[in-house]
Amino acid sequence: MAGGDGRGLSTSEDHVDHYVVLGLPSGEEGSKLSLKEIEKAYRNQSRHRHPDKRPDDPNATADFQLLTSSFEVLRDETTRSSFDAKLRSRREKVLRNSFQDTKRRKMATDLQDRERAAASVDPSEEVQWKERMKAQELKNEIADFKARRAKKASEQISGKQKKEEKLGASLDKGRMLKVSWDRSAGDYDVAKLRENFERFGSVEDVVIRSKTSKNRASAIIVMTSREAMIRAAQSMGGHIANPLLVLPLEPIVPNFSSNSSVNQGESEFSNVVGAGFEAYEAFVMKKLQEVNVCSLH
């Protein structure tokens, strides 16, 4: 584009700054201009750049057409918004290129400095220095790798442990059942365990415990009431064919205040604590043996 009015701009659409064409500030400042300010700039430029005012300029018509085209872009809210976004993209690209150029220049300067320093250093000392630097870098990488592995392992374990610790600290053990099963005979997830125990009352929570064996798994079932826990223990704890070994987390001891209560207690809790009220761990072993014998037959 010829002449001072042309602003020295390329007429390629991808490179035209419509704000500059109208003699307006560009960039963020231009995006804040009102429509009235844009219209005023267009009228002023039209008076000076109309072809009738520049009969000797062969580019006058093309320049005025560009002026009109730029005004049409900026007067429409949609096209102006799109153009503002394009300008921002251009500025960001320029900044990135500038940053990269600065970085490249710095790298070149650093390289020259190292080369000058190396020229004044004894070759044997330089080799030793490089070896020490490589050894230190390798040591740092190994330490960083070990730290990442330890952190990942800790995060995987801590999630389950924290939930189990929270259950043990905040909930009444009198409402909790320990459930274990042989995984080879079928596995259980939270939903399946909840479905099994909701037959006896509302289930507050189910926590699958961290796996300690390939063949066996266990979980903690928290019932909303002690009565629901007793019903579940009675119904599921007394059947050898049941694949789940169900035991209260806190062994139930019946009340023997009278002869009648003894009989009632034996009837009510015999399925839970076993004949003769054996020690808790002994009863667990007995149940496991019964399950194994049943599976053999």
PDB file of C-alpha atoms in Angstrom:
ATOM      1  CA  MET A   1       0.000   0.000   0.000  1.00  0.00           C
ATOM      2  CA  ALA A   2       1.578   3.288  -1.047  1.00  0.00           C
ATOM      3  CA  GLY A   3       1.718   6.602   0.769  1.00  0.00           C
ATOM      4  CA  GLY A   4       1.551   7.596   4.450  1.00  0.00           C
ATOM      5  CA  ASP A   5      -2.170   6.760   4.647  1.00  0.00           C
ATOM      6  CA  GLY A   6      -1.410   3.198   3.666  1.00  0.00           C
ATOM      7  CA  ARG A   7       0.466   2.630   6.958  1.00  0.00           C
ATOM      8  CA  GLY A   8       2.932   0.397   5.115  1.00  0.00           C
ATOM      9  CA  LEU A   9       0.665  -2.643   5.635  1.00  0.00           C
ATOM     10  CA  SER A  10       0.362  -5.751   3.536  1.00  0.00           C
ATOM     11  CA  THR A  11      -3.064  -6.174   1.966  1.00  0.00           C
ATOM     12  CA  SER A  12      -3.011  -9.888   2.827  1.00  0.00           C
ATOM     13  CA  GLU A  13      -6.036 -10.545   5.044  1.00  0.00           C
ATOM     14  CA  ASP A  14      -3.965 -12.610   7.480  1.00  0.00           C
ATOM     15  CA  HIS A  15      -1.629  -9.687   8.192  1.00  0.00           C
ATOM     16  CA  VAL A  16      -4.012  -6.697   8.205  1.00  0.00           C
ATOM     17  CA  ASP A  17      -4.573  -4.965  11.537  1.00  0.00           C
ATOM     18  CA  HIS A  18      -7.982  -3.322  11.062  1.00  0.00           C
ATOM     19  CA  TYR A  19      -7.442  -0.970  14.007  1.00  0.00           C
ATOM     20  CA  VAL A  20      -4.227   0.364  12.465  1.00  0.00           C
ATOM     21  CA  VAL A  21      -5.947   0.738   9.082  1.00  0.00           C
ATOM     22  CA  LEU A  22      -8.443   3.116  10.767  1.00  0.00           C
ATOM     23  CA  GLY A  23      -5.629   4.966  12.563  1.00  0.00           C
ATOM     24  CA  LEU A  24      -6.625   3.531  15.947  1.00  0.00           C
ATOM     25  CA  PRO A  25      -4.535   1.935  18.701  1.00  0.00           C
ATOM     26  CA  SER A  26      -4.377  -1.834  18.406  1.00  0.00           C
ATOM     27  CA  GLY A  27      -4.084  -4.716  20.872  1.00  0.00           C
ATOM     28  CA  GLU A  28      -5.860  -4.647  24.224  1.00  0.00           C
ATOM     29  CA  GLU A  29      -6.339  -0.891  23.972  1.00  0.00           C
ATOM     30  CA  GLY A  30      -8.084  -1.245  20.614  1.00  0.00           C
ATOM     31  CA  SER A  31     -10.407  -3.994  21.880  1.00  0.00           C
ATOM     32  CA  LYS A  32     -11.752  -1.565  24.515  1.00  0.00           C
ATOM     33  CA  LEU A  33     -12.784   1.129  21.982  1.00  0.00           C
ATOM     34  CA  SER A  34     -16.487   1.884  21.620  1.00  0.00           C
ATOM     35  CA  LEU A  35     -18.423   1.673  18.362  1.00  0.00           C
ATOM     36  CA  LYS A  36     -18.771   5.469  18.331  1.00  0.00           C
ATOM     37  CA  GLU A  37     -14.989   5.878  18.489  1.00  0.00           C
ATOM     38  CA  ILE A  38     -14.568   3.436  15.588  1.00  0.00           C
ATOM     39  CA  GLU A  39     -17.222   5.226  13.493  1.00  0.00           C
ATOM     40  CA  LYS A  40     -15.594   8.595  14.204  1.00  0.00           C
ATOM     41  CA  ALA A  41     -12.185   7.285  13.104  1.00  0.00           C
ATOM     42  CA  TYR A  42     -13.670   5.903   9.901  1.00  0.00           C
ATOM     43  CA  ARG A  43     -15.289   9.248   9.009  1.00  0.00           C
ATOM     44  CA  ASN A  44     -12.038  11.128   9.612  1.00  0.00           C
ATOM     45  CA  GLN A  45      -9.990   8.672   7.526  1.00  0.00           C
ATOM     46  CA  SER A  46     -12.593   8.686   4.723  1.00  0.00           C
ATOM     47  CA  ARG A  47     -12.305  12.448   4.313  1.00  0.00           C
ATOM     48  CA  HIS A  48      -8.537  12.224   3.784  1.00  0.00           C
ATOM     49  CA  ARG A  49      -8.239   8.915   1.944  1.00  0.00           C
ATOM     50  CA  HIS A  50     -11.161   9.043  -0.493  1.00  0.00           C
ATOM     51  CA  PRO A  51      -9.974   8.499  -4.096  1.00  0.00           C
ATOM     52  CA  ASP A  52     -11.385  11.899  -5.083  1.00  0.00           C
ATOM     53  CA  LYS A  53      -8.961  13.496  -2.643  1.00  0.00           C
ATOM     54  CA  ARG A  54      -5.977  11.566  -4.112  1.00  0.00           C
ATOM     55  CA  PRO A  55      -6.336  11.690  -7.912  1.00  0.00           C
ATOM     56  CA  ASP A  56      -2.593  11.180  -8.486  1.00  0.00           C
ATOM     57  CA  ASP A  57      -2.289   8.091  -6.260  1.00  0.00           C
ATOM     58  CA  PRO A  58      -2.768   4.853  -8.275  1.00  0.00           C
ATOM     59  CA  ASN A  59      -3.368   2.907  -5.027  1.00  0.00           C
ATOM     60  CA  ALA A  60      -5.996   5.285  -3.674  1.00  0.00           C
ATOM     61  CA  THR A  61      -8.972   3.103  -4.626  1.00  0.00           C
ATOM     62  CA  ALA A  62      -7.461  -0.085  -3.136  1.00  0.00           C
ATOM     63  CA  ASP A  63      -6.538   1.812   0.024  1.00  0.00           C
ATOM     64  CA  PHE A  64     -10.070   3.177   0.448  1.00  0.00           C
ATOM     65  CA  GLN A  65     -11.537  -0.280  -0.145  1.00  0.00           C
ATOM     66  CA  LEU A  66      -9.294  -1.654   2.613  1.00  0.00           C
ATOM     67  CA  LEU A  67     -10.398   1.181   4.909  1.00  0.00           C
ATOM     68  CA  THR A  68     -14.062   0.361   4.286  1.00  0.00           C
ATOM     69  CA  SER A  69     -13.445  -3.372   4.720  1.00  0.00           C
ATOM     70  CA  SER A  70     -11.671  -2.819   8.042  1.00  0.00           C
ATOM     71  CA  PHE A  71     -14.528  -0.621   9.248  1.00  0.00           C
ATOM     72  CA  GLU A  72     -17.071  -3.329   8.356  1.00  0.00           C
ATOM     73  CA  VAL A  73     -15.092  -5.883  10.379  1.00  0.00           C
ATOM     74  CA  LEU A  74     -14.876  -3.663  13.461  1.00  0.00           C
ATOM     75  CA  ARG A  75     -18.437  -2.351  13.428  1.00  0.00           C
ATOM     76  CA  ASP A  76     -19.886  -5.890  13.673  1.00  0.00           C
ATOM     77  CA  GLU A  77     -19.665  -7.351  17.179  1.00  0.00           C
ATOM     78  CA  THR A  78     -19.144 -10.954  16.024  1.00  0.00           C
ATOM     79  CA  THR A  79     -16.423 -10.294  13.442  1.00  0.00           C
ATOM     80  CA  ARG A  80     -14.680  -7.826  15.761  1.00  0.00           C
ATOM     81  CA  SER A  81     -14.595 -10.389  18.595  1.00  0.00           C
ATOM     82  CA  SER A  82     -13.098 -12.974  16.237  1.00  0.00           C
ATOM     83  CA  PHE A  83     -10.492 -10.471  15.023  1.00  0.00           C
ATOM     84  CA  ASP A  84      -9.546  -9.498  18.602  1.00  0.00           C
ATOM     85  CA  ALA A  85      -8.950 -13.186  19.365  1.00  0.00           C
ATOM     86  CA  LYS A  86      -6.746 -13.470  16.287  1.00  0.00           C
ATOM     87  CA  LEU A  87      -4.708 -10.454  17.378  1.00  0.00           C
ATOM     88  CA  ARG A  88      -4.178 -11.952  20.829  1.00  0.00           C
ATOM     89  CA  SER A  89      -2.965 -15.163  19.208  1.00  0.00           C
ATOM     90  CA  ARG A  90      -0.493 -13.194  17.084  1.00  0.00           C
ATOM     91  CA  ARG A  91       0.866 -11.323  20.111  1.00  0.00           C
ATOM     92  CA  GLU A  92       1.297 -14.545  22.085  1.00  0.00           C
ATOM     93  CA  LYS A  93       3.167 -16.119  19.169  1.00  0.00           C
ATOM     94  CA  VAL A  94       5.490 -13.103  18.959  1.00  0.00           C
ATOM     95  CA  LEU A  95       6.161 -13.340  22.692  1.00  0.00           C
ATOM     96  CA  ARG A  96       6.912 -17.069  22.451  1.00  0.00           C
ATOM     97  CA  ASN A  97       9.296 -16.522  19.543  1.00  0.00           C
ATOM     98  CA  SER A  98      10.953 -13.692  21.405  1.00  0.00           C
ATOM     99  CA  PHE A  99      11.375 -15.872  24.502  1.00  0.00           C
ATOM    100  CA  GLN A 100      12.809 -18.710  22.421  1.00  0.00           C
ATOM    101  CA  ASP A 101      15.214 -16.333  20.669  1.00  0.00           C
ATOM    102  CA  THR A 102      16.375 -14.986  24.034  1.00  0.00           C
ATOM    103  CA  LYS A 103      16.785 -18.516  25.352  1.00  0.00           C
ATOM    104  CA  ARG A 104      18.784 -19.561  22.278  1.00  0.00           C
ATOM    105  CA  ARG A 105      21.027 -16.524  22.604  1.00  0.00           C
ATOM    106  CA  LYS A 106      21.622 -17.308  26.274  1.00  0.00           C
ATOM    107  CA  MET A 107      22.434 -20.938  25.457  1.00  0.00           C
ATOM    108  CA  ALA A 108      24.896 -19.812  22.802  1.00  0.00           C
ATOM    109  CA  THR A 109      26.512 -17.379  25.238  1.00  0.00           C
ATOM    110  CA  ASP A 110      26.728 -20.047  27.943  1.00  0.00           C
ATOM    111  CA  LEU A 111      28.307 -22.456  25.478  1.00  0.00           C
ATOM    112  CA  GLN A 112      30.892 -19.891  24.468  1.00  0.00           C
ATOM    113  CA  ASP A 113      31.675 -19.200  28.130  1.00  0.00           C
ATOM    114  CA  ARG A 114      32.126 -22.904  28.819  1.00  0.00           C
ATOM    115  CA  GLU A 115      34.349 -23.313  25.765  1.00  0.00           C
ATOM    116  CA  ARG A 116      36.539 -20.398  26.873  1.00  0.00           C
ATOM    117  CA  ALA A 117      36.694 -21.814  30.399  1.00  0.00           C
ATOM    118  CA  ALA A 118      37.545 -25.277  29.071  1.00  0.00           C
ATOM    119  CA  ALA A 119      40.383 -23.857  26.995  1.00  0.00           C
ATOM    120  CA  SER A 120      42.066 -22.584  30.164  1.00  0.00           C
ATOM    121  CA  VAL A 121      41.573 -25.826  32.179  1.00  0.00           C
ATOM    122  CA  ASP A 122      43.914 -28.792  32.275  1.00  0.00           C
ATOM    123  CA  PRO A 123      42.382 -31.604  30.122  1.00  0.00           C
ATOM    124  CA  SER A 124      42.736 -34.221  32.870  1.00  0.00           C
ATOM    125  CA  GLU A 125      40.964 -31.981  35.392  1.00  0.00           C
ATOM    126  CA  GLU A 126      38.148 -31.345  32.903  1.00  0.00           C
ATOM    127  CA  VAL A 127      37.598 -35.098  32.415  1.00  0.00           C
ATOM    128  CA  GLN A 128      37.449 -35.645  36.176  1.00  0.00           C
ATOM    129  CA  TRP A 129      35.021 -32.742  36.568  1.00  0.00           C
ATOM    130  CA  LYS A 130      32.709 -34.161  33.877  1.00  0.00           C
ATOM    131  CA  GLU A 131      32.769 -37.586  35.482  1.00  0.00           C
ATOM    132  CA  ARG A 132      31.864 -36.103  38.861  1.00  0.00           C
ATOM    133  CA  MET A 133      28.985 -34.168  37.311  1.00  0.00           C
ATOM    134  CA  LYS A 134      27.630 -37.273  35.560  1.00  0.00           C
ATOM    135  CA  ALA A 135      27.894 -39.329  38.758  1.00  0.00           C
ATOM    136  CA  GLN A 136      26.022 -36.656  40.715  1.00  0.00           C
ATOM    137  CA  GLU A 137      23.274 -36.435  38.071  1.00  0.00           C
ATOM    138  CA  LEU A 138      22.843 -40.226  38.148  1.00  0.00           C
ATOM    139  CA  LYS A 139      22.701 -40.190  41.949  1.00  0.00           C
ATOM    140  CA  ASN A 140      20.031 -37.487  41.894  1.00  0.00           C
ATOM    141  CA  GLU A 141      17.946 -39.415  39.346  1.00  0.00           C
ATOM    142  CA  ILE A 142      18.096 -42.625  41.419  1.00  0.00           C
ATOM    143  CA  ALA A 143      17.102 -40.764  44.599  1.00  0.00           C
ATOM    144  CA  ASP A 144      14.219 -39.074  42.798  1.00  0.00           C
ATOM    145  CA  PHE A 145      13.008 -42.406  41.364  1.00  0.00           C
ATOM    146  CA  LYS A 146      13.093 -44.069  44.794  1.00  0.00           C
ATOM    147  CA  ALA A 147      11.210 -41.172  46.352  1.00  0.00           C
ATOM    148  CA  ARG A 148       8.449 -41.367  43.709  1.00  0.00           C
ATOM    149  CA  ARG A 149       8.073 -45.128  44.216  1.00  0.00           C
ATOM    150  CA  ALA A 150       7.897 -44.775  47.999  1.00  0.00           C
ATOM    151  CA  LYS A 151       5.322 -41.994  47.743  1.00  0.00           C
ATOM    152  CA  LYS A 152       3.142 -43.994  45.342  1.00  0.00           C
ATOM    153  CA  ALA A 153       3.243 -47.106  47.552  1.00  0.00           C
ATOM    154  CA  SER A 154       2.438 -45.029  50.627  1.00  0.00           C
ATOM    155  CA  GLU A 155      -0.550 -43.374  48.936  1.00  0.00           C
ATOM    156  CA  GLN A 156      -1.981 -46.737  47.834  1.00  0.00           C
ATOM    157  CA  ILE A 157      -1.766 -48.201  51.335  1.00  0.00           C
ATOM    158  CA  SER A 158      -2.757 -45.149  53.356  1.00  0.00           C
ATOM    159  CA  GLY A 159      -6.192 -44.769  51.721  1.00  0.00           C
ATOM    160  CA  LYS A 160      -7.469 -48.154  52.924  1.00  0.00           C
ATOM    161  CA  GLN A 161      -5.665 -47.997  56.264  1.00  0.00           C
ATOM    162  CA  LYS A 162      -7.072 -44.588  57.109  1.00  0.00           C
ATOM    163  CA  LYS A 163     -10.625 -45.724  56.433  1.00  0.00           C
ATOM    164  CA  GLU A 164     -10.197 -48.833  58.578  1.00  0.00           C
ATOM    165  CA  GLU A 165      -8.584 -46.810  61.381  1.00  0.00           C
ATOM    166  CA  LYS A 166     -11.422 -44.308  61.200  1.00  0.00           C
ATOM    167  CA  LEU A 167     -13.967 -47.091  61.506  1.00  0.00           C
ATOM    168  CA  GLY A 168     -12.197 -48.610  64.519  1.00  0.00           C
ATOM    169  CA  ALA A 169     -11.861 -45.263  66.281  1.00  0.00           C
ATOM    170  CA  SER A 170     -15.264 -43.732  65.662  1.00  0.00           C
ATOM    171  CA  LEU A 171     -17.745 -46.614  65.441  1.00  0.00           C
ATOM    172  CA  ASP A 172     -19.259 -48.870  68.078  1.00  0.00           C
ATOM    173  CA  LYS A 173     -17.653 -52.312  67.721  1.00  0.00           C
ATOM    174  CA  GLY A 174     -20.880 -53.804  69.049  1.00  0.00           C
ATOM    175  CA  ARG A 175     -22.433 -53.065  65.642  1.00  0.00           C
ATOM    176  CA  MET A 176     -19.593 -54.458  63.556  1.00  0.00           C
ATOM    177  CA  LEU A 177     -19.114 -57.862  61.950  1.00  0.00           C
ATOM    178  CA  LYS A 178     -15.955 -59.394  60.558  1.00  0.00           C
ATOM    179  CA  VAL A 179     -16.625 -61.350  57.387  1.00  0.00           C
ATOM    180  CA  SER A 180     -14.131 -63.622  55.618  1.00  0.00           C
ATOM    181  CA  TRP A 181     -14.398 -65.952  52.631  1.00  0.00           C
ATOM    182  CA  ASP A 182     -12.458 -68.271  50.384  1.00  0.00           C
ATOM    183  CA  ARG A 183     -11.839 -66.347  47.156  1.00  0.00           C
ATOM    184  CA  SER A 184     -11.445 -69.529  45.128  1.00  0.00           C
ATOM    185  CA  ALA A 185     -15.122 -70.324  45.798  1.00  0.00           C
ATOM    186  CA  GLY A 186     -16.281 -66.894  44.687  1.00  0.00           C
ATOM    187  CA  ASP A 187     -15.356 -63.301  45.453  1.00  0.00           C
ATOM    188  CA  TYR A 188     -17.369 -60.432  46.954  1.00  0.00           C
ATOM    189  CA  ASP A 189     -17.343 -56.705  46.400  1.00  0.00           C
ATOM    190  CA  VAL A 190     -18.896 -53.909  48.483  1.00  0.00           C
ATOM    191  CA  ALA A 191     -22.224 -53.986  46.647  1.00  0.00           C
ATOM    192  CA  LYS A 192     -22.612 -57.760  46.951  1.00  0.00           C
ATOM    193  CA  LEU A 193     -21.772 -57.757  50.671  1.00  0.00           C
ATOM    194  CA  ARG A 194     -24.170 -54.893  51.332  1.00  0.00           C
ATOM    195  CA  GLU A 195     -26.948 -56.762  49.525  1.00  0.00           C
ATOM    196  CA  ASN A 196     -26.337 -59.890  51.645  1.00  0.00           C
ATOM    197  CA  PHE A 197     -26.467 -58.082  54.993  1.00  0.00           C
ATOM    198  CA  GLU A 198     -29.281 -55.609  54.307  1.00  0.00           C
ATOM    199  CA  ARG A 199     -31.668 -58.545  54.738  1.00  0.00           C
ATOM    200  CA  PHE A 200     -31.111 -58.212  58.500  1.00  0.00           C
ATOM    201  CA  GLY A 201     -31.210 -54.423  58.845  1.00  0.00           C
ATOM    202  CA  SER A 202     -29.687 -51.237  57.482  1.00  0.00           C
ATOM    203  CA  VAL A 203     -25.978 -51.377  56.658  1.00  0.00           C
ATOM    204  CA  GLU A 204     -24.026 -48.264  57.607  1.00  0.00           C
ATOM    205  CA  ASP A 205     -20.737 -49.100  55.881  1.00  0.00           C
ATOM    206  CA  VAL A 206     -18.757 -51.873  54.184  1.00  0.00           C
ATOM    207  CA  VAL A 207     -14.959 -51.873  54.072  1.00  0.00           C
ATOM    208  CA  ILE A 208     -13.036 -54.499  52.096  1.00  0.00           C
ATOM    209  CA  ARG A 209      -9.832 -55.006  54.055  1.00  0.00           C
ATOM    210  CA  SER A 210      -6.380 -54.939  52.466  1.00  0.00           C
ATOM    211  CA  LYS A 211      -5.633 -58.283  50.831  1.00  0.00           C
ATOM    212  CA  THR A 212      -3.232 -60.366  52.890  1.00  0.00           C
ATOM    213  CA  SER A 213      -3.697 -63.682  51.064  1.00  0.00           C
ATOM    214  CA  LYS A 214      -4.403 -64.823  47.539  1.00  0.00           C
ATOM    215  CA  ASN A 215      -6.941 -67.395  48.724  1.00  0.00           C
ATOM    216  CA  ARG A 216      -8.814 -65.533  51.465  1.00  0.00           C
ATOM    217  CA  ALA A 217     -10.331 -62.105  51.777  1.00  0.00           C
ATOM    218  CA  SER A 218     -12.117 -60.253  54.555  1.00  0.00           C
ATOM    219  CA  ALA A 219     -14.282 -57.219  55.210  1.00  0.00           C
ATOM    220  CA  ILE A 220     -15.830 -55.212  58.030  1.00  0.00           C
ATOM    221  CA  ILE A 221     -19.617 -54.785  57.969  1.00  0.00           C
ATOM    222  CA  VAL A 222     -21.062 -51.971  60.088  1.00  0.00           C
ATOM    223  CA  MET A 223     -24.757 -52.341  60.880  1.00  0.00           C
ATOM    224  CA  THR A 224     -26.803 -49.352  62.037  1.00  0.00           C
ATOM    225  CA  SER A 225     -27.872 -51.141  65.235  1.00  0.00           C
ATOM    226  CA  ARG A 226     -26.620 -53.876  67.532  1.00  0.00           C
ATOM    227  CA  GLU A 227     -29.873 -55.794  67.015  1.00  0.00           C
ATOM    228  CA  ALA A 228     -29.303 -55.908  63.259  1.00  0.00           C
ATOM    229  CA  MET A 229     -25.747 -57.125  63.854  1.00  0.00           C
ATOM    230  CA  ILE A 230     -27.016 -59.973  66.116  1.00  0.00           C
ATOM    231  CA  ARG A 231     -29.646 -61.002  63.544  1.00  0.00           C
ATOM    232  CA  ALA A 232     -27.018 -61.145  60.812  1.00  0.00           C
ATOM    233  CA  ALA A 233     -24.578 -63.092  62.989  1.00  0.00           C
ATOM    234  CA  GLN A 234     -27.265 -65.591  64.034  1.00  0.00           C
ATOM    235  CA  SER A 235     -28.614 -66.145  60.543  1.00  0.00           C
ATOM    236  CA  MET A 236     -25.347 -66.317  58.634  1.00  0.00           C
ATOM    237  CA  GLY A 237     -22.975 -67.556  61.311  1.00  0.00           C
ATOM    238  CA  GLY A 238     -24.714 -70.855  61.993  1.00  0.00           C
ATOM    239  CA  HIS A 239     -24.715 -72.418  58.526  1.00  0.00           C
ATOM    240  CA  ILE A 240     -21.626 -74.331  57.428  1.00  0.00           C
ATOM    241  CA  ALA A 241     -22.775 -74.245  53.801  1.00  0.00           C
ATOM    242  CA  ASN A 242     -22.698 -70.463  53.881  1.00  0.00           C
ATOM    243  CA  PRO A 243     -19.562 -69.331  51.939  1.00  0.00           C
ATOM    244  CA  LEU A 244     -19.126 -66.353  54.284  1.00  0.00           C
ATOM    245  CA  LEU A 245     -17.606 -66.791  57.733  1.00  0.00           C
ATOM    246  CA  VAL A 246     -19.466 -64.185  59.815  1.00  0.00           C
ATOM    247  CA  LEU A 247     -18.362 -63.227  63.333  1.00  0.00           C
ATOM    248  CA  PRO A 248     -19.062 -60.201  65.524  1.00  0.00           C
ATOM    249  CA  LEU A 249     -16.030 -57.969  65.930  1.00  0.00           C
ATOM    250  CA  GLU A 250     -16.780 -57.928  69.638  1.00  0.00           C
ATOM    251  CA  PRO A 251     -17.854 -61.449  70.850  1.00  0.00           C
ATOM    252  CA  ILE A 252     -21.403 -61.558  72.190  1.00  0.00           C
ATOM    253  CA  VAL A 253     -21.765 -62.837  75.759  1.00  0.00           C
ATOM    254  CA  PRO A 254     -25.331 -63.796  76.842  1.00  0.00           C
ATOM    255  CA  ASN A 255     -26.782 -62.821  80.160  1.00  0.00           C
ATOM    256  CA  PHE A 256     -27.074 -65.796  82.657  1.00  0.00           C
ATOM    257  CA  SER A 257     -28.983 -64.033  85.405  1.00  0.00           C
ATOM    258  CA  SER A 258     -31.454 -66.973  85.824  1.00  0.00           C
ATOM    259  CA  ASN A 259     -31.984 -70.561  84.661  1.00  0.00           C
ATOM    260  CA  SER A 260     -34.563 -69.491  82.121  1.00  0.00           C
ATOM    261  CA  SER A 261     -32.247 -66.828  80.795  1.00  0.00           C
ATOM    262  CA  VAL A 262     -29.464 -69.411  80.490  1.00  0.00           C
ATOM    263  CA  ASN A 263     -31.601 -71.552  78.233  1.00  0.00           C
ATOM    264  CA  GLN A 264     -32.715 -68.535  76.271  1.00  0.00           C
ATOM    265  CA  GLY A 265     -29.159 -67.271  75.955  1.00  0.00           C
ATOM    266  CA  GLU A 266     -27.866 -70.611  74.761  1.00  0.00           C
ATOM    267  CA  SER A 267     -30.590 -70.758  72.149  1.00  0.00           C
ATOM    268  CA  GLU A 268     -30.139 -67.169  71.030  1.00  0.00           C
ATOM    269  CA  PHE A 269     -26.356 -67.007  70.767  1.00  0.00           C
ATOM    270  CA  SER A 270     -25.193 -70.568  70.170  1.00  0.00           C
ATOM    271  CA  ASN A 271     -24.801 -69.872  66.452  1.00  0.00           C
ATOM    272  CA  VAL A 272     -22.625 -66.868  67.185  1.00  0.00           C
ATOM    273  CA  VAL A 273     -20.151 -67.901  69.854  1.00  0.00           C
ATOM    274  CA  GLY A 274     -20.151 -71.729  69.467  1.00  0.00           C
ATOM    275  CA  ALA A 275     -20.631 -74.613  71.894  1.00  0.00           C
ATOM    276  CA  GLY A 276     -19.073 -73.941  75.292  1.00  0.00           C
ATOM    277  CA  PHE A 277     -18.262 -70.302  74.292  1.00  0.00           C
ATOM    278  CA  GLU A 278     -14.709 -71.063  73.097  1.00  0.00           C
ATOM    279  CA  ALA A 279     -12.129 -68.342  72.847  1.00  0.00           C
ATOM    280  CA  TYR A 280     -12.717 -66.078  69.876  1.00  0.00           C
ATOM    281  CA  GLU A 281      -9.682 -67.108  67.816  1.00  0.00           C
ATOM    282  CA  ALA A 282     -10.331 -70.804  68.562  1.00  0.00           C
ATOM    283  CA  PHE A 283     -13.870 -70.462  67.237  1.00  0.00           C
ATOM    284  CA  VAL A 284     -12.593 -68.889  64.019  1.00  0.00           C
ATOM    285  CA  MET A 285     -10.293 -71.866  63.433  1.00  0.00           C
ATOM    286  CA  LYS A 286     -13.145 -74.291  64.111  1.00  0.00           C
ATOM    287  CA  LYS A 287     -15.391 -72.565  61.579  1.00  0.00           C
ATOM    288  CA  LEU A 288     -12.690 -72.682  58.904  1.00  0.00           C
ATOM    289  CA  GLN A 289     -12.192 -76.423  59.542  1.00  0.00           C
ATOM    290  CA  GLU A 290     -15.933 -77.056  59.214  1.00  0.00           C
ATOM    291  CA  VAL A 291     -16.055 -75.186  55.891  1.00  0.00           C
ATOM    292  CA  ASN A 292     -13.113 -77.219  54.550  1.00  0.00           C
ATOM    293  CA  VAL A 293     -14.678 -80.569  55.623  1.00  0.00           C
ATOM    294  CA  CYS A 294     -17.980 -79.611  54.027  1.00  0.00           C
ATOM    295  CA  SER A 295     -16.277 -78.678  50.752  1.00  0.00           C
ATOM    296  CA  LEU A 296     -14.508 -82.100  50.657  1.00  0.00           C
ATOM    297  CA  HIS A 297     -17.816 -83.990  50.930  1.00  0.00           C
TER     298      HIS A 297
END
